[in-house]
mmCIF file of C-alpha atoms in Angstrom:
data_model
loop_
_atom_site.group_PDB
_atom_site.id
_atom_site.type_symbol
_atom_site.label_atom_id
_atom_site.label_comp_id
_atom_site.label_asym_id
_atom_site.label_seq_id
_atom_site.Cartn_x
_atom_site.Cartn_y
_atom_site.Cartn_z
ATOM 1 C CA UNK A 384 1.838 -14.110 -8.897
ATOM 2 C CA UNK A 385 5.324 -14.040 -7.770
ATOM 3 C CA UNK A 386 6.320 -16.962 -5.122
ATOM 4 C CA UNK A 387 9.654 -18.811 -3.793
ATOM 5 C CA UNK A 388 9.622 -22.582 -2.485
ATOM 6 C CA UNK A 389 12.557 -23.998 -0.659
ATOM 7 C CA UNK A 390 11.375 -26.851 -0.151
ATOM 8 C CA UNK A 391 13.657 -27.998 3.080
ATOM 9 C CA UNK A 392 13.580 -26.383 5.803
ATOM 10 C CA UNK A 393 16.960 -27.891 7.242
ATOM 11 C CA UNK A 394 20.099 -29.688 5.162
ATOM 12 C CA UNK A 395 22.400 -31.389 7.087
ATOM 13 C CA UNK A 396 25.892 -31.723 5.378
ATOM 14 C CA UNK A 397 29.632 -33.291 7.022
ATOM 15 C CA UNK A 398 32.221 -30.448 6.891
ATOM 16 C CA UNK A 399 34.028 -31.331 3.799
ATOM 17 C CA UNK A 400 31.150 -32.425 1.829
ATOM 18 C CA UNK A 401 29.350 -30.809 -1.168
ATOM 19 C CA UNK A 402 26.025 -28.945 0.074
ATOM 20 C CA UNK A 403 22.872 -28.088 -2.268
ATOM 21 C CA UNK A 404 20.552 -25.582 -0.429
ATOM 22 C CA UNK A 405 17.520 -25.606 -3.079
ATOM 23 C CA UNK A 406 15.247 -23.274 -4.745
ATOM 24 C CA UNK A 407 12.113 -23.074 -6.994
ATOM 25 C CA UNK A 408 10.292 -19.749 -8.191
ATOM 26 C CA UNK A 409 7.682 -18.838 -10.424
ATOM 27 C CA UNK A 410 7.349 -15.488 -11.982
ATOM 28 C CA UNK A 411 5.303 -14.006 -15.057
ATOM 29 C CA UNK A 412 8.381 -12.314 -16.522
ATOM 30 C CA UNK A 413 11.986 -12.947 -16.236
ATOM 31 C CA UNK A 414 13.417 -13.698 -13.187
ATOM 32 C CA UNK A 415 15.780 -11.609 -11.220
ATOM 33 C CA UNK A 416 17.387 -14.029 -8.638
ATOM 34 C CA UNK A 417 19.054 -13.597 -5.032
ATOM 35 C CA UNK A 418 20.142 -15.614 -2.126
ATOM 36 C CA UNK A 419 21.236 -14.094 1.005
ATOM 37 C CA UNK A 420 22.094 -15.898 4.335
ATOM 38 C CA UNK A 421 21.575 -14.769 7.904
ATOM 39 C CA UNK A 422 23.692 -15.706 10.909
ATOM 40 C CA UNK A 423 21.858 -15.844 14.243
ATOM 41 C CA UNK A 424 20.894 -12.507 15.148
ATOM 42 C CA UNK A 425 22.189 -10.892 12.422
ATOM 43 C CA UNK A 426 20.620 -9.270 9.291
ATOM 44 C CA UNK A 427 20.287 -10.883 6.087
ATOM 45 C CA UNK A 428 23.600 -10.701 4.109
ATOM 46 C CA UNK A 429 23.790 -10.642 0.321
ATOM 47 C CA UNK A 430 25.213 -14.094 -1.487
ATOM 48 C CA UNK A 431 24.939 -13.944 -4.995
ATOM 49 C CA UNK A 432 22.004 -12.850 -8.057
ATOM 50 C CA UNK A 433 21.104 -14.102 -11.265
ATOM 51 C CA UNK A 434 19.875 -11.314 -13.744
ATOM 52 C CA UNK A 435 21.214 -12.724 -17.169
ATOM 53 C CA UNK A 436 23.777 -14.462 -18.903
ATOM 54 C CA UNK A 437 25.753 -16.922 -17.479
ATOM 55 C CA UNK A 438 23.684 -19.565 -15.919
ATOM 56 C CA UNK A 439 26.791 -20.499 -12.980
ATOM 57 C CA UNK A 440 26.637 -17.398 -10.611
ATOM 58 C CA UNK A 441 29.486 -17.160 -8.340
ATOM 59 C CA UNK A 442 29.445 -15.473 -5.004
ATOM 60 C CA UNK A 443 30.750 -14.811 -1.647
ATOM 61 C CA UNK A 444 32.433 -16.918 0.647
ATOM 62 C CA UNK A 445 33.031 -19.878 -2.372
ATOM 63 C CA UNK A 446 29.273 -19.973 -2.804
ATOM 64 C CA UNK A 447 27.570 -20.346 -6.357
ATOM 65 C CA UNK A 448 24.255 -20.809 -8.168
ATOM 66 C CA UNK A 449 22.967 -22.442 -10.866
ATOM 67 C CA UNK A 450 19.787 -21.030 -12.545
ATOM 68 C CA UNK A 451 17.870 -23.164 -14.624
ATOM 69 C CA UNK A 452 14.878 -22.031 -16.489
ATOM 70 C CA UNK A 453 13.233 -24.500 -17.654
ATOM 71 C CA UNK A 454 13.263 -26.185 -14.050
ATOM 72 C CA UNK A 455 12.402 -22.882 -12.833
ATOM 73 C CA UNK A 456 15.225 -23.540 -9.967
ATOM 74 C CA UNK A 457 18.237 -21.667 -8.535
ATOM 75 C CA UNK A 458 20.046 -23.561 -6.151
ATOM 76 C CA UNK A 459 22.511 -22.926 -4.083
ATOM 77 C CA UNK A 460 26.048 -24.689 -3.887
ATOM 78 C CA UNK A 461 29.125 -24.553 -2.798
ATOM 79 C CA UNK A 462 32.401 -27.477 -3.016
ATOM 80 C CA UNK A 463 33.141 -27.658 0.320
ATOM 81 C CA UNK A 464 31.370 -27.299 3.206
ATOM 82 C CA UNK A 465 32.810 -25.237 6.856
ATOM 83 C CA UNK A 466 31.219 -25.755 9.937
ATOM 84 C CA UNK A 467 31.120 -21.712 9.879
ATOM 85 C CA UNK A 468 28.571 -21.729 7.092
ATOM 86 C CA UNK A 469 25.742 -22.713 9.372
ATOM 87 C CA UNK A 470 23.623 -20.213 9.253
ATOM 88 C CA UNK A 471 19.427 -19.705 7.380
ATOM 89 C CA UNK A 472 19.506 -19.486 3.730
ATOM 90 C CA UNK A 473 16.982 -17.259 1.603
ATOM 91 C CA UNK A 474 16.275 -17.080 -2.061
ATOM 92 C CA UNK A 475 14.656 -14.575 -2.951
ATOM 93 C CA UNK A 476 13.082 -13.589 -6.666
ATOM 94 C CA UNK A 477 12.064 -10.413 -8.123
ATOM 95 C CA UNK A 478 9.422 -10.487 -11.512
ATOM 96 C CA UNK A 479 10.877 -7.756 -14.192
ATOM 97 C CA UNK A 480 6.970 -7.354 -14.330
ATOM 98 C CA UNK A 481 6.753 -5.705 -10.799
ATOM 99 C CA UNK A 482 6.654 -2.265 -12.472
ATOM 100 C CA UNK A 483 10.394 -1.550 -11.836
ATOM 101 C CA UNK A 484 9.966 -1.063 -7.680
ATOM 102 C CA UNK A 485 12.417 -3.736 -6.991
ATOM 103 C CA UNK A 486 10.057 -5.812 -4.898
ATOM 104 C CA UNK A 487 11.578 -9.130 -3.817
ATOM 105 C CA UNK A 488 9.895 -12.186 -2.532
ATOM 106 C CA UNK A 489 11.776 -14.603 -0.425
ATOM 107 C CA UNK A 490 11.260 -18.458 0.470
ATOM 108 C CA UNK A 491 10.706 -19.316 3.774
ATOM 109 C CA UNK A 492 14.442 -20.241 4.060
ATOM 110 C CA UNK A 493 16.498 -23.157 4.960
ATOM 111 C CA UNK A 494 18.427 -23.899 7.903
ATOM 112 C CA UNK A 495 22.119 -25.577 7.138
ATOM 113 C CA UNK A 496 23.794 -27.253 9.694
ATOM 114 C CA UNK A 497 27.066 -27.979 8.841
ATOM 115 C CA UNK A 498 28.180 -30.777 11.111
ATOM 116 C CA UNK A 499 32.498 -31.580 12.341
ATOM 117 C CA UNK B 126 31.511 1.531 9.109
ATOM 118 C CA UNK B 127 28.129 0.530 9.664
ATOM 119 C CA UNK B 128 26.115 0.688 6.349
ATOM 120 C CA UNK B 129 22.959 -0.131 7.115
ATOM 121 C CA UNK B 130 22.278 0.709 10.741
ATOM 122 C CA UNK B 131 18.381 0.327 12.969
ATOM 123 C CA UNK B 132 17.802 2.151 16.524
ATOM 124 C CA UNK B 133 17.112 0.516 18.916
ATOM 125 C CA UNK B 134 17.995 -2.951 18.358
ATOM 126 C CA UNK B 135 15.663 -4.278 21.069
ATOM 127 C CA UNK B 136 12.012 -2.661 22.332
ATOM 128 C CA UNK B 137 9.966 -3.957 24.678
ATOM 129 C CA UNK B 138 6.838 -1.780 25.227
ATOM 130 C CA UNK B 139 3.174 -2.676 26.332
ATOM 131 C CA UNK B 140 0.053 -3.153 24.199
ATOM 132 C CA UNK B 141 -1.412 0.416 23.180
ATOM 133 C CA UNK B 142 1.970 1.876 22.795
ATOM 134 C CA UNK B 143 3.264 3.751 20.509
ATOM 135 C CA UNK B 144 7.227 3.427 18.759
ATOM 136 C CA UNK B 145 9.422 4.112 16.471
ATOM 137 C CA UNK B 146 12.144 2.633 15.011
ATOM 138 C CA UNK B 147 15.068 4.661 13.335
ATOM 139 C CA UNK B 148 17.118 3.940 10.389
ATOM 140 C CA UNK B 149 19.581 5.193 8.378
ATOM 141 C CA UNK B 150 21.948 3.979 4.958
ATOM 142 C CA UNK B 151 25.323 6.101 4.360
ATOM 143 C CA UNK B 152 25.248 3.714 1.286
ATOM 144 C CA UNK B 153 24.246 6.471 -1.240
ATOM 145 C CA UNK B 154 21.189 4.554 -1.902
ATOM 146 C CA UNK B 155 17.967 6.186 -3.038
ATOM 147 C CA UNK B 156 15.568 3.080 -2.377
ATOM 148 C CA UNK B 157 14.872 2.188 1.310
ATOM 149 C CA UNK B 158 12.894 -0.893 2.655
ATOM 150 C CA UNK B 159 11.065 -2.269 5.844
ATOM 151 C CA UNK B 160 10.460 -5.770 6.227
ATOM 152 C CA UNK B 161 8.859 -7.823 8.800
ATOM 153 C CA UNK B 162 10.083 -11.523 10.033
ATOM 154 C CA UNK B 163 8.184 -13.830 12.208
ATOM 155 C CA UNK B 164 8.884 -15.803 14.601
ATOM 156 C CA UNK B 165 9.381 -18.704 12.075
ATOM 157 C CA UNK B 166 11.725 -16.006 10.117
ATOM 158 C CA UNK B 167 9.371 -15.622 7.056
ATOM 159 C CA UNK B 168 10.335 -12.648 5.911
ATOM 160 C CA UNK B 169 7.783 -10.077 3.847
ATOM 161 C CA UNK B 170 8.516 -6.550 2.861
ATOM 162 C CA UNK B 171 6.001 -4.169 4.279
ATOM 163 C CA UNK B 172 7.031 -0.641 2.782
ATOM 164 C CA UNK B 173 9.742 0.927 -0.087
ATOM 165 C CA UNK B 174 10.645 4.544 -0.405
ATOM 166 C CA UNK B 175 12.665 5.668 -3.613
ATOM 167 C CA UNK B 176 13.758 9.548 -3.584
ATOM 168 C CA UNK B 177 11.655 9.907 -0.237
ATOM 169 C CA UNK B 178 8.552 8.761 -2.641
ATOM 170 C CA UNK B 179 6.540 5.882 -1.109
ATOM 171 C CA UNK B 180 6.303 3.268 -3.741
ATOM 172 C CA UNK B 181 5.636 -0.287 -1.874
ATOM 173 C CA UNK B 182 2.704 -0.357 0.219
ATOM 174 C CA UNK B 183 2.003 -3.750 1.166
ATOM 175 C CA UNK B 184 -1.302 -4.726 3.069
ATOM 176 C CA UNK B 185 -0.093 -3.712 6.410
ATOM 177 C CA UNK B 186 -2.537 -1.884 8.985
ATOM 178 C CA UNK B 187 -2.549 1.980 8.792
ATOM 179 C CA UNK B 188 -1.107 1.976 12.944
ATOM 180 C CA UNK B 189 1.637 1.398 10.913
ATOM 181 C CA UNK B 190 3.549 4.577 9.327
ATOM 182 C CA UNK B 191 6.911 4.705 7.365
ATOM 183 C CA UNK B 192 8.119 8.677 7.019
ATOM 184 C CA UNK B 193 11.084 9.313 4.778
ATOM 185 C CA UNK B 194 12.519 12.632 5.847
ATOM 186 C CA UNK B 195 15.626 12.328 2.906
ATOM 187 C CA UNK B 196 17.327 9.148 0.995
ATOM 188 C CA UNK B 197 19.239 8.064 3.760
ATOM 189 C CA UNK B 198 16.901 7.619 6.791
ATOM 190 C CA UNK B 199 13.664 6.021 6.864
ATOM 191 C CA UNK B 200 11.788 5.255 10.032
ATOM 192 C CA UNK B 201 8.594 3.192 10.927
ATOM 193 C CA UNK B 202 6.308 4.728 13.237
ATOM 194 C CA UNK B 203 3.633 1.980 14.954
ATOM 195 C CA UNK B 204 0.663 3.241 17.095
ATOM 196 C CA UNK B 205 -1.721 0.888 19.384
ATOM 197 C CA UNK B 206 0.971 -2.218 19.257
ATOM 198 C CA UNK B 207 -0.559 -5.424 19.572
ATOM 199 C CA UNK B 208 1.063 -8.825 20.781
ATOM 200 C CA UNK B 209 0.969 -9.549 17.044
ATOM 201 C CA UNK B 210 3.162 -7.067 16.002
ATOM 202 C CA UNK B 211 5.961 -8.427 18.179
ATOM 203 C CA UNK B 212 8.442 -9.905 15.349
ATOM 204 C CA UNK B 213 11.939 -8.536 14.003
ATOM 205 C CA UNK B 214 12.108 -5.864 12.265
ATOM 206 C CA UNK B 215 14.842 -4.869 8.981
ATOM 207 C CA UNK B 216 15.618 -2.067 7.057
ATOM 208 C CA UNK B 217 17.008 -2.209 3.896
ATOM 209 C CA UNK B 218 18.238 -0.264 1.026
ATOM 210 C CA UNK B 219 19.385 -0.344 -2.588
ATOM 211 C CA UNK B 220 20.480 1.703 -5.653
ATOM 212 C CA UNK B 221 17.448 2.527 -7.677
ATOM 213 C CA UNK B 222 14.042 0.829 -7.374
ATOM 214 C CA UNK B 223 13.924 0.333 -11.294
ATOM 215 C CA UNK B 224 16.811 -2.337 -11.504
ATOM 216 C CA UNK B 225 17.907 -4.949 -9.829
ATOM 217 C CA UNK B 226 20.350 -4.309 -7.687
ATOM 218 C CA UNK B 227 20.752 -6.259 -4.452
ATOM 219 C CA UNK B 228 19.690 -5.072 -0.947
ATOM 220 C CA UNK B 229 21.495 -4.119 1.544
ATOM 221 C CA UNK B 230 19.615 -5.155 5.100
ATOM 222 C CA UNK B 231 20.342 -3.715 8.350
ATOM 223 C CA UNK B 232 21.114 -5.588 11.334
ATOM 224 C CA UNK B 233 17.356 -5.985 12.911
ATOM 225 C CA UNK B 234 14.976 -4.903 16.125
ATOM 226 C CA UNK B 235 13.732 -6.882 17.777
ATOM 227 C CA UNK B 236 10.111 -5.569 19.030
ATOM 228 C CA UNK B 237 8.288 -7.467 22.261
ATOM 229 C CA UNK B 238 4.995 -6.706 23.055
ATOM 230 C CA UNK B 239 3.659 -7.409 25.942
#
């Protein structure tokens, strides 16, 4: 069965410091990865996916990702942190397995606080 | 342009009601999605329509009904609410269901019950 672990549920980080929001997933086929982030009362708003290839995703906003399969992990990271990027992180996987209906599973998400 | 937009944004209603919620992609998208989130924001997709075809049906109680009238609108009809059904509620869509293309989520209602 398909599942997502983030395993921390908040990451503190100074403004101006490197952040690491992780992920873990475990699929029977290849993975199809995501991460999307949600601003308070907002809907979720797409980051960055992994579907082949280059293991360093880049995304929005000076975000990237760094699959690695034989961790089974997709984290998300980004240089430089801004007090702005506070906001609740997803990753999110989908198996190639599912039958083609584009069903994605998300973690339970993680909460960065980006501190002044 | 809103791409993804939900009506209303906010219901309250009493137990034994019945709503609906309303929305509609001018994304070109033939895949549409509802998802549930808790109150501790797990998220879970509930139902997927591609081409007005149901084709995620996750265990969710029949009071709940998803109706697809063309690709761009698809709206979630709930009879009988109950206090656990309160929760936020997103649509979604995407280009086709057999890829992997990311969704696009609209911006949420928020359903009480009381």
């Amino acid at each position: 069965a398909q599942s997502v672990a983030q395993p921390e549920d908040q990451v503190n980080v100074a403004e101006g410091n490197p952040l690491t929001v992780k992920c873990t997933y475990s699929v029977s086929g290849n993975p199809y990865l995501f991460w999307y982030v949600q601003y308070p009362n907002r809907g979720l708003q797409f980051l960055l996916k992994y579907i082949t290839g280059d293991n360093l995703v880049k995304g929005s906003y000076g975000f990237e990702a760094e699959f690695n399969k034989s961790q089974t992990s997709f984290h998300l990271k980004k240089p430089s942190a801004l007090v702005s990027d506070s906001a609740l992180y997803f990753c999110a996987v989908r198996d190639d397995l599912d039958g083609g209906y584009n069903k994605l599973i998300f973690g339970a998400g993680t909460r960065l606080a980006v501190h002044p | 342009d809103t791409a993804v937009s939900q009506t209303p944004k906010y219901l309250v209603t009493q137990m034994g009601n019945d709503k609906s919620i309303k929305c509609e992609q001018n994304l070109g998208h033939d895949t549409m999605y509802w998802y549930k989130q808790d109150s501790k924001k797990f998220l879970k997709i509930m139902f997927s329509y591609n081409n007005k075809e149901l084709i995620i049906n996750e265990t969710v109680p029949n009071r709940f009904s998803p109706k697809s009238p063309d690709k761009a609108h698809l709206n979630l009809h709930i009879n009988s609410l109950e206090l656990g059904d309160s929760a936020v509620y997103f649509c979604a869509s995407s280009r086709s269901a057999g890829s992997y293309y990311e969704q696009y989520f609209g911006p949420g209602t928020r359903l009480t019950v009381t």
